[in-house]
Structures are given as C-alpha cells and as structure tokens.
Amino acid sequence: MSEGRGRGSQLEQIRYLRQSGKREQSRCPWRQTMPGLPWNCCCLLLPSVPQVHVSAMLPVDVPLSHLGPSVLLLLQLLLPPASAFFPNIWSLLAAPGSITHQDLTEEAALNVTLQLFLEQPPPGRPPLLLEDFLGRTLLADDLFAAYFGPGSPSRRFRAALGEVSRANAAQDFLPTSRNDPDLHFDDERLGQGRTRLVGALRETLVAARALDHTLARQRLGAALHALQDFYSHSNWVEMGRQQPHPQLLWPRQELQSLAQVDDPTCSDCEELSCPGNLLGFTLLTSGYFGTHPSKPPGKCSHGGHFDQSSSQPPRGGINKDSTSPGFSPHHMLHLQAAKLALLASIQAFSLLRSRLGDRGFSRLLDITPASSLSFVLDTTGSMGEEINAAKIQARHIVEQRLGSPMEPSHYILVPFHDPGFGPVFTTSDPDSFWKQLNELHALGGGDEPEMCLSALELALLHTPPLSDIFVFTDASPKDAFLTNQVEALTQERRCRVTFLVTEDPSRFHGRARREVLSPLRFEPYEAVALASGGEVIFTKDQYIRDVAAIVGDSIADLVTLPLEPSVVVPERPLVFSVDGRLQRVTVRIHGEVSSFWIRNPAGVSQGQEEGDGPLGHTRRFGQFWMVTMNDPLQTGTWEIQVTAEGIPRVRVQAQTSLDFLFHFGIPKEDGPHPGLYPLTQPVAGLQTQLLVEVTGLGSRGHPGDPLPHFSHVVLRGVPQGAELGRVPLEPVGPRERGLFAASLPPTLMSTTGPFSLEIIGQDGAGQGLHRAAPQPCAVVPVLLELSGPPGFLAPGTKALLSLHIASFSGPRDLDLRTSVNPSFTLTSNLSRVSLEQNESAWGRLWLEVPDSAAPDSVVMVTVTATDREASTVPPTHAFLRLLVLAPAPQNQLPAPVYSTDPVLTTTSPTLHPSTSVTRGRAGGGLVGNPWWGTVGGALILLGLASC
C-alpha cells in the first residue's frame, strides 16, 4: 500500500495488506537482502505476518552463550510492521512488511526455548529432534505439544511472551520513556544507553531470582527495546557489520571509536530516502531526535515525518525502523538491522538462561503447561478442619504431579488471623512449601471479621498471572474497604479467586461474635469472585475435605463454558455447548437444590442420584454437587435443569488447550512510532481495539486438518448475561498464528457495568466452538498512568513517581487515594482533580524506602481515582510494581565461569523531585491520537498538598 493511498478502516487495511502481500514460498527476503546470513531458509513473508520455515541449521561464529556448538535461528516472524523498530502488530498500518519489536522479541524467545528443549530431553518422553522442525513454521503450540505431549496448553507461555512484548512496545508510548534518548540509543548517547541497557538486564535477573516474574518481564521488555533500537538508530549496519556489537553487553569494556560532539557525521539530504548521507568514516554514531537536546552542527538526525530535527541541516536521517521512507530514511537497510537485532536479542535471552539456569529461565517465561498453587489461609482457632483440608490437597497435588509437566511452577502461602496477616511465603520448591504449610496450626481467636482481603491482596502481589488462588476461611472480611482495589488487582493479574467458606451458625467454639452480624457480610467475597471469574462455595466442616478437592481440579488448564442463560431461571434449562476439543467436563451445582437433571444432545438424561449414571459420576457434599462427565462426550448442545430454593449456582468447566488470551489497546497512528498502546481495561471515550490470541489451534488435530476458525466476539453484561454487542473478529496474519482484532462498538464505551467476552466460531468439521474469557472486564471512566523511576529502589532512599490522569468522556471531579504495600511512607501533591473532556493533569508522588526495607522485596503502589459526582461509576486503579534491591558488591554481577559472557552492571538513577503539577490536553500521555480532540483550556487542580 503506497503512502498516498486513501485510508479506509484500519481493519480493512489489514485485510488488504494480508491479501495483496503474498510471496512465493521459494523466496526468502532475508537471504536476498542479507548475503551474509549464515542460515539456509525457506520462508513465506506476508506484510501482515512474516514467517519463515526452518530448513537447516549451520554453525556460526557469534558468541551466543549456552546454545551449544550450533545455533538454530528459526526466522518465524510472528507479526509485522515496524518503527524503532515499530512497536507491535498495529504498526502494520504505517509500514507494511516491516519487522517490529514484537516480532524480534517473540522470535528470539522461541529460538532459545527450542534450543532448551533440544538440549534438555523431556522426562518420560523421547527427546526432540531438530529434523522434526525443518520445513515447518515454528509455533509455541507446536513446541509445547512436541515437548510436553499433545494437547499441552501453551497459554501461560504465550501470555508471558505477551508481557515482555508489551513492555517492549510501551517504551515508545510511556511518557517517562518515549523521549528519553538513553533508552533508545539516540542523540549519540551510546555509552549512557549501554549503561541503562545492562542495568535493565541486571534488574531482570534480580526480579526473576526474587520470583517476581511480572516485574522481571517488564524490565526484560525495556532492555530488549533498547538493545534492538541500537541496530536501527546507530550506524552499526552502515559500517558493514555482519554480527552484533561485541561489547554492547560487556560493560567492563568501553565502547570504542565513538563519534565526538565536534565530529560531523552526516551530509544534507532533502529526499525521503537518504542512502548516502552518512559521511565516510568508521566512528560509531546515532541520530538526534526532536529538539531537546538540539542537534549540533553536522550531526545526523533520526529522521522521518515526526522528527523535528530532520528539517535542520543536515536534513534527512539514518533510522532503519521500518520499510517506509516516510518514517525511515535508511529503510533500505531495515532487514539487515532486524537480522542483527534478532541475533542480539537471542544473545540477551541466552545470557539470562545461563545466569538463571534452565529452571529459572523456564519460570521467567512460564515455559510450562502447569499452573501455580496459591493458598490464603485463615489460621484462627476455629479453622483446624480447613487447614487440614488444605494440607491434604496440597500434599495430594505435590505427590501426584511431582516430576511431571503438570508439577506446579510456584507455591504461594499467605496466612491471616486476628488481627494480622502474612507474611507471604513463595517458593518453587514443593518440599519447602509443604514444610511451611505443615507448620501452620489453628490458634487463637477473636471477633469474626478477619483481615482476609489484605491477605488476598498480598497473595495477588506474589502470584503469577493466570493462576488460581484459594481462600480458606470461616469469617467475613474486616477490611471490606479493599474490595474494589482487590477486584481491580485480580483483573490486572488475570487471577481467579475461589473462596471456600465454612460458615456454620451452630459452631461457636474458637470464634467469638461480639455483635449481630449482617447476612450481607460475605458480599465482598462475592464481588471479588465475580470480578476474578471465581466463585464462593459455602460448606461445612464435615464436607470441607471433599469440597477442597476442586483445588486439584482447578490448577489443571480448565475453561469455564458459557451458559445460556448465565443464571438459573425457574422452569428454563441452562444450555451449554460441547465440542471435540473438550474433555473432563465437570458440572458443579451449589445451593438448596431439590432436584436437577443433565441431558446430552441425544436426549439421554441423568438426575441428581449419587454414584454412576449414564452420563457421569455424581457426588454430593451437603449443598454442593459435582458431576464428572464420562469421556468422550457427545458433541452438541447440552441442557441442565435445576429446581431449588433461592438462586442456585451452576458452573460447567472442562479441560482443553483451545482457549484465548486478550488485551485492549489504543491505536496510535500519527507519532514517530505508530502502534497499539496496550491497556488492561478499555477507557471511556477512546477508540479501543480488542486483540485476541487463540491458543491450541492445532491441538488434538491431525496434520493437514482444517484449523478451527473464530468469527465473532460476543459481549455480555455481567452477571445477568444480556448480549451487549456482537463484533466481527478480523484475522491478522496466517490462521495458524491465531491472531484476531476487533473494534469495540462506541455503545460499549458508555456502559458502566462489567461485561464478559466470548468468542464463537467453528472447528475444521464445521461444528460450533464457544469459549469465554475467565474474568469479566469493565470500561473505566478515566485513563490513569503511574510511572516510577528507572531501575530499582534502594533502602534509605526516596523515589519520585509520576501520575497522569486524563478524561475523554466528559467532565470528571475526582478524588485520588494512594496506598503502598508494604506500608512505606507515600506522599502526593495531588488529592483531587477536576477535568473537562479531553483534559489531563499530572501529579507527583514521593515514596520513602526505609533503611529496614528487605532486599528483593516487592513494593506495590496503588492510586485510585473515584468520581465524586457519580456513585455508580466504578473507581479507576493504577498499579505500579517496584523491587527493593540492595547494591551489588562493586556495583556489578559476579563474573561468569567463562570469560566470554557479558557481565551486567547497574546504575543508580538520579532523581530530580519537583512539586509542580502540569496541565495539558488529554492526549499528552499518548502522542498523536486525532480522535481525542483538541480541547485544551486550563485545568482546575484542587487539594494540592505542600511538600
């Protein structure tokens, strides 16, 4: 698509580019443009999603640590369009056929993961053979199926890669990073950029060793962004280099032959394409971007439409971010730069693998089909049976799965009692977890309300994303004020919370009740369970051991099947669909049930009688029923009819690897780095895209079988299930990649209640497929961005944080509340703000880290914005994870056993506190979104605290 082509909708452009950009499989653009490429490859390159098939592996002479005598480069570029390089898939709209930061990051991770699998044979399975992957497009699903067994879910691995890729792309969007030349190797700040790069890699290691893998992935994404930018923004490629810079990850060695401030580096170029504007010399330089700092005489610019420095002599630029001359004056060298950036990214991943070991590296990227085991336990005197039930289930899970691919990758334990909670215990060692759990005993007592939500919040801070958390208690929460915050945190972490509550009015021993308790006292648990996609199960002591068996079932890779209607309606059956990708279907019914029946598509029914029936096995524990259906199940429409007092709860779950991940984003088209700015939740008033990534498309299928296809996303109100909209899913790239995009309807952006996401489609045989996201979503009223300093916190220091608030949907009068866990001193200069539509405000926070702060401890800062005028509008939360890090000896990591490996160092960032609150348009936090409007005007900033 030419630059002058008129634009239709963004998705129409994606469709056009995908259909018009096909190449013959016998051609490989990498080979054509890079004669020095030492790999043979056969590839199919689409402008929408470049990909390469593997045909050979040859030895190379680059020092890729831990990869063995040979290096396998699998050029399977997952998604295209790019800029410094461009951030992510949405950059396709600006520069078709480019290679993005997302491509490079995911490609490098898959290379090193495959090498790990080749070198470490799977237990109980034959080793992987390289020839099995030759001539095939490499996909995460295929890797997992080959290594862990057919149908092994890759959902968590792909989610971890997504975290790294989005953190990488965010460097081009976040206000604290997008204009910092040190983070992009701009403005000839090559030495400073290298220092920040190796600092971010060291921070990745420290966070991973502290088992804070979310923070580790964020820092890894930032490090990879800078590393990849070096090859696009400097003249390393123009100097004829065929391998990555040999000293970039070796901070003990000075970068050599750097251009000085008075060395002219570029000649004037008045064209978009500037192939010969670099002066003929061998000094290393990079382009200047923007006007701060100003470009010295004779220096190169970054270049492109949005670089103001490129209009000052010498004009033009040298960036190789994309294939578009309008963005990249050295576009003709884009693929060469991408090749070196990919090799360098493999070096970085390999370095982390050598430092962390294979187990640590696998945990960093969640290279496992298994989930985590996370318990929150009430340890007051009345909880003896519940604690024993948790111990029994934990022991059963550990013994049953030890040494298998489904062995939990993390164990988390948080006790609470009267009046305290914690500390949190985290480990990857099952024996350590069992020892810690076995030391818990029910002691003491007090009034019934307990600090349950505080303990749950602590567990959420330390539990990996996409995990299940189980809360055992017999008391209501004393800290119900945390309900909204914990709800938001479960959605940010994508964790599902199940409460097992043994509320027994006849039992008084060990639990004093000082007042008449409200029958609504458990509503906070209901709210958190609803927000997280979990449930609240009320039972009694005599049944808790049996009911707790759902813990073992839930840490398998289960999906919850959508029901129609979503809640029980008298005289109307619940309907759900079973497809050929589902197995181990379980029906759970909870309530004062008098009768129920389940009917399959052939009309065969089974009632509530316990024991074996024609469809499955039924067990009853008080008011809790569990029916385990027989495999294989008949595909088609099933029905459940329940007769009960009140409103019983029904949940249908199944095991499958065919599932989906999703995230939201704001298209950003008119800045120097077009792409999709990622969001956890959609923001009212903003044009929002939904990105869906289907996992397990090839599971349980046969080679050559048609792949399943998903056509629509259905949005439903929660909990009643009314359909809010049905939006087409547009495939992005080749079908086997499973990527889809959808534009959310404007009507949804005005809704105030939670909504769920479901995707519908057909399998290769034309049978229906239906999957639901585990957690509901919500449209938040304002955009809230919280940013911290680069690097880590040190005991005895004060850190400056930055807060940005923007409204796009109308006037907002907001109260701002801050909190920090653990309870460090946190002050803010902004406690209330009034915004008109398309206005924004900036504030600052100061976090004091005491001398007593434990090294390697996680700190979570939360900012909550509440609308003072509209009580029905949900609050908006922003979370920032930080890690306390003690200075390393001699400010560097220990030297490796082999001298050729990089040695990572760190730097302590200099903070410049300020008490100012700035004003600006709402788009100030995200450059260039034309539909955000141009309304400026003065902001009314209230409640400014003196500092």
XYZ file of C-alpha atoms in Angstrom, residues 335-895:
561
model
C 16.141 -6.105 7.196
C 19.878 -6.021 7.881
C 19.228 -4.099 11.076
C 16.472 -6.550 12.003
C 18.812 -9.510 11.477
C 21.401 -8.110 13.881
C 18.743 -7.045 16.372
C 17.366 -10.586 16.332
C 20.811 -12.111 16.904
C 21.453 -9.667 19.730
C 18.063 -10.484 21.290
C 18.942 -14.185 21.197
C 22.189 -13.310 22.954
C 20.245 -11.496 25.695
C 17.809 -14.384 26.217
C 20.693 -16.860 26.209
C 22.565 -14.782 28.751
C 19.557 -14.841 31.058
C 19.277 -18.589 30.609
C 22.935 -19.080 31.560
C 22.551 -16.875 34.658
C 19.205 -18.245 35.855
C 19.701 -21.856 34.852
C 17.161 -23.783 32.850
C 14.595 -23.961 35.669
C 14.864 -20.270 36.457
C 14.692 -19.313 32.796
C 11.652 -21.545 32.316
C 9.920 -19.823 35.221
C 10.785 -16.405 33.806
C 8.932 -17.186 30.572
C 6.445 -19.662 32.073
C 7.746 -22.454 29.853
C 5.413 -24.974 31.437
C 1.824 -26.127 30.975
C 1.331 -26.136 34.752
C -0.263 -23.509 36.963
C 0.791 -22.231 40.385
C -0.594 -23.308 43.740
C -1.620 -20.327 45.866
C -3.322 -20.611 49.275
C -4.686 -17.889 51.559
C -5.463 -19.496 54.937
C -7.357 -18.271 57.977
C -5.420 -19.611 60.972
C -7.750 -18.628 63.824
C -8.715 -21.272 66.360
C -11.860 -22.458 64.586
C -10.026 -23.324 61.339
C -8.473 -26.669 62.217
C -10.518 -28.724 59.728
C -9.984 -26.201 56.907
C -6.217 -26.075 57.434
C -6.058 -29.879 57.446
C -8.117 -29.960 54.223
C -5.684 -27.538 52.571
C -2.737 -29.658 53.720
C -4.302 -32.832 52.350
C -4.979 -31.250 48.963
C -1.531 -29.689 48.763
C 0.131 -32.999 49.631
C -2.012 -34.815 47.072
C -1.126 -32.325 44.330
C 2.589 -32.379 45.135
C 2.794 -36.179 45.238
C 0.617 -36.713 42.172
C 2.403 -34.199 39.930
C 5.977 -34.171 41.222
C 8.399 -34.553 38.322
C 5.655 -34.334 35.706
C 4.968 -31.429 33.308
C 1.960 -30.512 35.472
C 4.018 -30.016 38.656
C 3.149 -26.513 39.934
C 5.771 -23.958 38.970
C 5.244 -21.739 42.037
C 3.878 -22.189 45.541
C 2.441 -19.239 47.464
C 1.121 -19.252 51.022
C -0.362 -16.304 52.954
C -1.829 -16.880 56.457
C -4.116 -14.432 58.228
C -5.700 -14.316 61.652
C -6.904 -11.823 64.243
C -5.703 -9.081 63.858
C -2.845 -9.538 61.368
C -1.984 -11.164 58.050
C 1.093 -12.531 56.338
C 3.932 -12.845 55.848
C 3.818 -14.208 52.329
C 5.815 -17.341 51.612
C 6.827 -18.007 47.996
C 8.951 -20.817 46.629
C 9.411 -23.068 43.640
C 10.430 -25.981 45.847
C 7.497 -28.291 46.781
C 9.298 -29.631 49.862
C 9.810 -26.125 51.234
C 6.177 -25.309 50.586
C 4.970 -28.460 52.304
C 7.210 -27.801 55.313
C 5.885 -24.234 55.630
C 2.279 -25.349 55.247
C 2.711 -28.136 57.769
C 3.864 -25.630 60.396
C 0.527 -23.787 60.269
C -1.900 -24.544 63.081
C -5.223 -23.093 64.159
C -4.527 -20.910 67.168
C -6.231 -18.056 68.987
C -9.448 -16.360 68.004
C -11.269 -13.076 68.112
C -14.268 -11.322 66.681
C -15.440 -12.859 63.436
C -14.328 -10.317 60.834
C -10.744 -11.022 59.751
C -8.127 -9.361 57.529
C -8.921 -11.687 54.659
C -8.790 -9.184 51.769
C -5.460 -7.786 52.986
C -4.030 -11.298 52.891
C -5.576 -11.899 49.471
C -4.066 -8.669 48.161
C -0.660 -9.832 49.387
C -1.150 -13.158 47.612
C -2.113 -11.375 44.389
C 1.103 -9.342 44.500
C 3.164 -12.542 44.508
C 1.077 -14.985 42.485
C 1.926 -15.292 38.771
C -0.708 -14.139 36.274
C -3.309 -16.616 35.012
C -3.271 -18.514 38.307
C -5.924 -19.788 40.711
C -5.926 -18.572 44.317
C -7.843 -20.480 47.004
C -9.030 -18.762 50.179
C -9.991 -20.938 53.176
C -11.917 -19.115 55.903
C -14.987 -19.229 58.115
C -15.180 -15.466 58.699
C -16.303 -12.362 56.862
C -13.757 -9.641 55.991
C -12.859 -6.892 58.416
C -11.143 -4.976 55.591
C -14.105 -4.751 53.197
C -12.917 -1.281 52.155
C -10.323 -3.061 49.990
C -12.991 -4.770 47.881
C -12.769 -2.544 44.796
C -8.993 -2.477 44.890
C -8.723 -6.255 45.156
C -11.271 -6.668 42.357
C -9.155 -4.490 40.077
C -5.979 -6.305 41.074
C -7.465 -9.713 40.219
C -8.273 -8.408 36.746
C -4.878 -6.795 36.312
C -3.216 -10.066 37.336
C -5.816 -12.211 35.493
C -6.067 -14.452 38.571
C -9.167 -16.420 39.531
C -10.109 -16.449 43.236
C -12.186 -19.207 44.849
C -13.424 -18.777 48.432
C -14.108 -21.935 50.461
C -16.195 -20.656 53.378
C -17.156 -22.979 56.230
C -19.804 -20.712 57.738
C -21.650 -22.833 60.290
C -24.085 -20.956 62.594
C -24.097 -23.866 65.055
C -20.359 -23.629 65.692
C -19.191 -21.053 68.218
C -16.007 -22.564 69.660
C -12.863 -20.636 68.816
C -14.744 -17.729 67.254
C -16.315 -15.041 69.426
C -19.077 -12.923 67.949
C -19.268 -9.551 69.577
C -22.271 -8.300 67.667
C -25.112 -9.439 65.469
C -23.522 -9.940 62.044
C -25.144 -8.864 58.808
C -26.308 -11.593 56.418
C -24.638 -9.488 53.694
C -21.199 -9.647 55.328
C -19.859 -12.065 52.721
C -20.745 -9.781 49.782
C -17.126 -8.606 49.391
C -16.163 -12.213 48.672
C -18.963 -12.463 46.131
C -17.780 -9.261 44.435
C -14.150 -10.395 44.236
C -15.154 -13.838 42.974
C -17.346 -12.293 40.268
C -14.630 -9.877 39.165
C -11.995 -12.615 39.008
C -14.106 -15.330 37.393
C -14.014 -17.426 40.554
C -16.736 -18.469 42.977
C -17.729 -18.560 46.642
C -18.529 -22.050 47.955
C -20.244 -22.299 51.342
C -19.871 -25.630 53.054
C -19.439 -27.182 56.499
C -16.543 -28.700 58.389
C -17.704 -32.236 57.685
C -17.540 -31.655 53.923
C -14.553 -29.344 53.569
C -12.055 -32.105 52.721
C -14.216 -33.356 49.881
C -15.135 -29.905 48.581
C -11.470 -28.877 48.709
C -10.811 -31.476 46.006
C -11.727 -28.770 43.489
C -8.275 -27.288 44.211
C -6.596 -30.133 42.377
C -9.068 -29.926 39.515
C -8.750 -26.160 39.147
C -4.990 -25.987 38.757
C -5.354 -28.017 35.576
C -5.885 -25.917 32.469
C -9.652 -25.544 32.761
C -12.019 -23.273 30.888
C -15.446 -22.246 32.122
C -18.087 -22.960 29.495
C -20.641 -20.210 28.784
C -24.195 -20.933 29.919
C -27.351 -19.582 28.295
C -28.909 -18.022 30.299
C -25.951 -17.259 32.554
C -28.013 -17.610 35.762
C -30.691 -20.103 36.749
C -34.206 -19.073 35.684
C -37.168 -21.132 37.012
C -38.633 -23.594 34.515
C -35.927 -22.825 31.955
C -32.960 -25.124 31.272
C -29.390 -23.884 31.102
C -27.752 -24.631 27.771
C -24.057 -25.175 27.025
C -22.116 -26.487 24.033
C -19.596 -29.316 23.952
C -17.099 -29.575 21.103
C -14.488 -32.141 20.194
C -11.668 -30.174 21.846
C -13.156 -30.551 25.346
C -12.555 -33.334 27.831
C -13.070 -33.950 31.566
C -16.212 -31.829 31.680
C -17.435 -31.186 35.238
C -20.787 -29.717 36.319
C -20.882 -28.071 39.766
C -24.174 -27.060 41.416
C -24.289 -25.196 44.699
C -27.407 -24.241 46.662
C -30.581 -25.535 48.282
C -31.271 -27.927 45.428
C -34.300 -30.207 45.470
C -33.631 -31.815 42.072
C -31.699 -31.412 38.825
C -31.084 -33.268 35.604
C -28.500 -33.119 32.808
C -29.374 -34.066 29.216
C -26.974 -34.702 26.318
C -27.678 -33.933 22.611
C -29.034 -37.466 22.081
C -31.682 -36.939 24.774
C -30.052 -39.159 27.398
C -30.636 -37.732 30.891
C -29.131 -38.177 34.329
C -30.643 -36.969 37.605
C -29.259 -35.981 40.980
C -28.837 -39.526 42.291
C -25.325 -40.095 43.638
C -22.981 -42.577 42.017
C -22.522 -43.628 38.426
C -25.131 -42.701 35.850
C -25.444 -42.917 32.064
C -23.596 -39.595 31.604
C -21.148 -39.482 34.508
C -20.449 -39.814 38.210
C -22.332 -37.674 40.769
C -21.098 -36.751 44.255
C -22.857 -34.672 46.893
C -21.345 -32.834 49.862
C -24.130 -31.027 51.692
C -25.378 -28.314 49.346
C -22.548 -28.859 46.873
C -22.991 -31.233 43.920
C -20.287 -32.312 41.488
C -20.943 -34.342 38.333
C -17.898 -35.602 36.423
C -18.961 -36.437 32.879
C -17.703 -39.538 31.070
C -15.188 -39.097 28.239
C -15.559 -38.957 25.311
C -18.539 -36.622 25.410
C -21.108 -36.333 22.693
C -20.632 -33.032 20.904
C -23.509 -30.596 20.528
C -25.950 -28.789 22.817
C -26.382 -29.994 26.409
C -29.019 -28.906 28.939
C -29.169 -28.597 32.726
C -32.448 -28.120 34.631
C -32.237 -27.164 38.328
C -35.070 -26.851 40.855
C -34.060 -25.145 44.093
C -34.904 -22.653 46.805
C -33.373 -19.281 46.048
C -30.926 -18.963 43.155
C -28.531 -21.904 42.900
C -25.163 -21.506 41.204
C -24.162 -23.656 38.281
C -20.697 -23.825 36.744
C -19.523 -26.047 33.892
C -15.785 -26.464 33.370
C -13.694 -28.543 31.001
C -10.076 -29.242 30.242
C -8.783 -28.036 26.873
C -5.827 -26.315 25.294
C -8.078 -24.421 22.840
C -8.505 -21.148 24.673
C -7.703 -17.485 24.124
C -5.806 -14.540 25.538
C -6.824 -10.943 25.003
C -5.843 -7.383 25.714
C -7.063 -3.938 24.766
C -5.223 -1.143 23.058
C -5.482 2.346 21.631
C -4.293 2.703 18.012
C -1.639 5.385 17.804
C -1.069 6.336 14.176
C 0.433 9.778 13.846
C 3.563 9.662 16.000
C 7.112 8.540 15.253
C 6.278 5.038 16.460
C 2.801 4.066 15.313
C 1.385 1.049 17.060
C -1.079 -0.105 19.669
C -0.778 1.361 23.161
C -1.724 -1.529 25.489
C -4.413 -1.164 28.157
C -5.599 -3.531 30.881
C -9.191 -2.245 30.549
C -10.880 -0.053 27.906
C -11.196 3.653 28.718
C -14.474 5.536 28.214
C -14.356 7.859 25.213
C -11.360 6.263 23.489
C -11.448 4.311 20.250
C -10.417 0.904 21.530
C -9.260 -2.240 19.811
C -9.554 -5.763 21.185
C -6.676 -8.099 20.326
C -7.407 -11.826 20.665
C -4.789 -14.580 20.577
C -6.217 -18.097 20.275
C -4.079 -20.848 21.787
C -4.097 -24.546 20.982
C -5.439 -24.268 17.435
C -3.641 -27.423 16.342
C -4.277 -29.450 19.497
C -5.806 -32.942 19.082
C -5.866 -32.394 15.368
C -4.121 -34.243 12.570
C -1.632 -32.676 10.146
C -3.500 -31.303 7.183
C -6.824 -30.989 9.011
C -8.544 -27.618 8.613
C -7.865 -25.330 11.549
C -10.661 -24.014 13.742
C -11.815 -20.512 12.901
C -13.343 -17.897 15.185
C -15.583 -15.316 13.541
C -17.116 -13.090 16.244
C -16.659 -11.796 19.745
C -19.825 -11.566 21.862
C -20.028 -9.043 24.707
C -22.437 -9.751 27.567
C -23.422 -7.875 30.685
C -22.396 -9.434 33.985
C -23.923 -11.178 35.837
C -27.281 -11.342 34.007
C -25.766 -12.226 30.624
C -27.692 -9.829 28.359
C -25.947 -9.500 24.998
C -24.413 -6.028 24.597
C -22.974 -6.489 21.144
C -21.536 -8.898 18.604
C -18.436 -7.747 16.731
C -16.663 -9.465 13.819
C -13.183 -10.803 14.511
C -10.737 -9.960 11.735
C -7.855 -12.435 11.368
C -4.428 -10.824 11.434
C -1.757 -12.851 9.703
C -1.748 -16.583 8.941
C -4.527 -18.608 10.527
C -2.202 -20.927 12.420
C -0.957 -17.941 14.447
C -4.472 -17.423 15.871
C -4.414 -13.618 15.987
C -7.608 -11.585 15.629
C -8.614 -7.951 16.049
C -11.959 -6.271 16.653
C -13.059 -2.659 17.037
C -15.199 -2.293 20.141
C -18.519 -0.529 19.472
C -18.914 3.046 20.799
C -22.075 1.989 22.647
C -19.984 -0.358 24.788
C -17.669 2.506 25.730
C -20.555 4.203 27.530
C -21.574 1.216 29.649
C -20.807 1.360 33.369
C -21.212 -2.269 34.376
C -18.887 -5.222 33.884
C -19.071 -7.250 30.689
C -17.740 -10.601 29.590
C -16.028 -11.626 26.364
C -16.922 -14.756 24.422
C -15.587 -15.866 21.060
C -17.568 -18.087 18.708
C -16.582 -19.983 15.583
C -16.333 -23.413 14.016
C -13.858 -26.259 14.023
C -12.455 -27.799 10.876
C -15.521 -30.058 10.522
C -17.976 -27.170 10.770
C -19.073 -27.831 14.360
C -19.588 -24.861 16.637
C -16.915 -23.574 19.034
C -17.617 -21.322 22.003
C -15.092 -20.006 24.536
C -15.435 -17.416 27.299
C -12.794 -15.261 28.979
C -12.321 -16.316 32.615
C -12.707 -12.786 34.021
C -15.166 -10.017 33.136
C -13.962 -6.591 32.010
C -15.162 -3.055 32.659
C -14.894 0.293 30.916
C -13.017 2.612 33.270
C -14.007 6.307 33.297
C -10.507 7.832 33.081
C -7.033 6.931 31.930
C -4.713 6.592 34.905
C -0.966 6.125 34.321
C 1.522 5.624 37.131
C 5.240 5.566 36.324
C 8.279 5.027 38.505
C 11.980 5.755 38.237
C 14.198 3.619 36.029
C 15.974 0.949 37.990
C 15.182 -0.386 41.436
C 14.573 1.063 44.869
C 17.358 1.109 47.430
C 16.883 1.069 51.210
C 17.183 4.537 52.708
C 16.239 6.419 49.528
C 13.321 8.474 48.262
C 11.823 7.675 44.863
C 9.874 10.031 42.637
C 6.785 8.644 40.895
C 4.770 10.303 38.138
C 0.966 10.234 37.807
C -1.029 11.125 34.696
C -4.848 11.362 34.677
C -6.928 12.036 31.549
C -10.653 12.158 30.787
C -12.057 11.553 27.319
C -15.766 11.102 28.054
C -16.866 14.256 29.841
C -16.290 16.325 32.973
C -14.873 14.446 35.943
C -14.461 15.579 39.530
C -12.107 13.013 41.019
C -10.816 12.144 44.452
C -7.398 10.488 44.401
C -6.303 7.998 47.018
C -2.864 6.406 47.262
C -1.635 3.351 49.117
C 1.517 1.263 49.237
C 2.144 -2.326 50.269
C 4.179 -2.723 52.474
C 3.360 0.389 54.453
C 6.150 2.733 53.384
C 5.653 6.491 53.636
C 3.995 7.793 50.451
C 3.118 11.458 49.859
C 1.412 13.080 46.894
C 0.903 16.626 45.672
C -2.469 15.787 44.142
C -5.513 14.593 46.068
C -8.344 15.956 43.944
C -8.648 16.999 40.315
C -11.458 18.379 38.124
C -11.195 17.620 34.416
C -13.217 18.646 31.407
C -13.458 16.347 28.403
C -10.064 15.812 26.716
C -8.165 17.368 29.588
C -5.431 15.814 31.669
C -3.432 16.504 34.811
C -0.031 15.461 36.075
C 0.944 14.819 39.665
C 3.930 13.543 41.608
C 4.336 11.074 44.441
C 7.295 10.525 46.746
C 7.953 7.058 48.091
C 10.301 6.786 51.067
C 12.081 3.446 51.304
C 13.210 2.869 54.918
C 16.658 1.587 55.791
C 14.967 -1.521 57.146
C 13.366 -2.430 53.781
C 14.130 -6.044 52.933
C 16.236 -6.520 49.790
C 14.488 -8.305 46.913
C 11.078 -7.385 48.357
C 8.190 -6.311 46.144
C 6.520 -2.932 46.641
C 3.102 -2.248 45.136
C 1.929 1.364 44.805
C -1.770 1.868 44.075
C -3.554 5.045 43.005
C -7.361 5.054 42.984
C -9.462 7.715 41.260
C -13.090 7.949 42.422
C -15.743 10.129 40.772
C -17.212 12.447 43.408
C -20.400 13.121 41.424
C -21.395 9.665 40.141
C -21.542 6.951 42.791
C -22.412 4.329 40.155
C -19.192 4.947 38.217
C -16.581 2.361 39.226
C -13.265 3.670 40.529
C -10.165 3.509 38.375
C -6.979 1.937 39.741
C -3.360 2.179 38.635
C -0.789 -0.283 39.986
C 2.983 0.054 39.947
C 5.303 -2.800 40.942
C 8.748 -1.920 42.246
C 11.511 -4.005 43.766
C 13.850 -3.104 46.602
C 17.396 -4.026 45.649
C 20.491 -3.904 47.831
C 23.575 -2.622 45.971
C 25.578 -5.467 44.490
C 29.234 -5.833 45.535
C 31.341 -3.494 43.428
C 28.123 -2.458 41.669
C 28.206 -5.421 39.316
C 27.285 -9.053 38.958
C 29.850 -11.772 39.725
C 31.916 -12.785 36.747
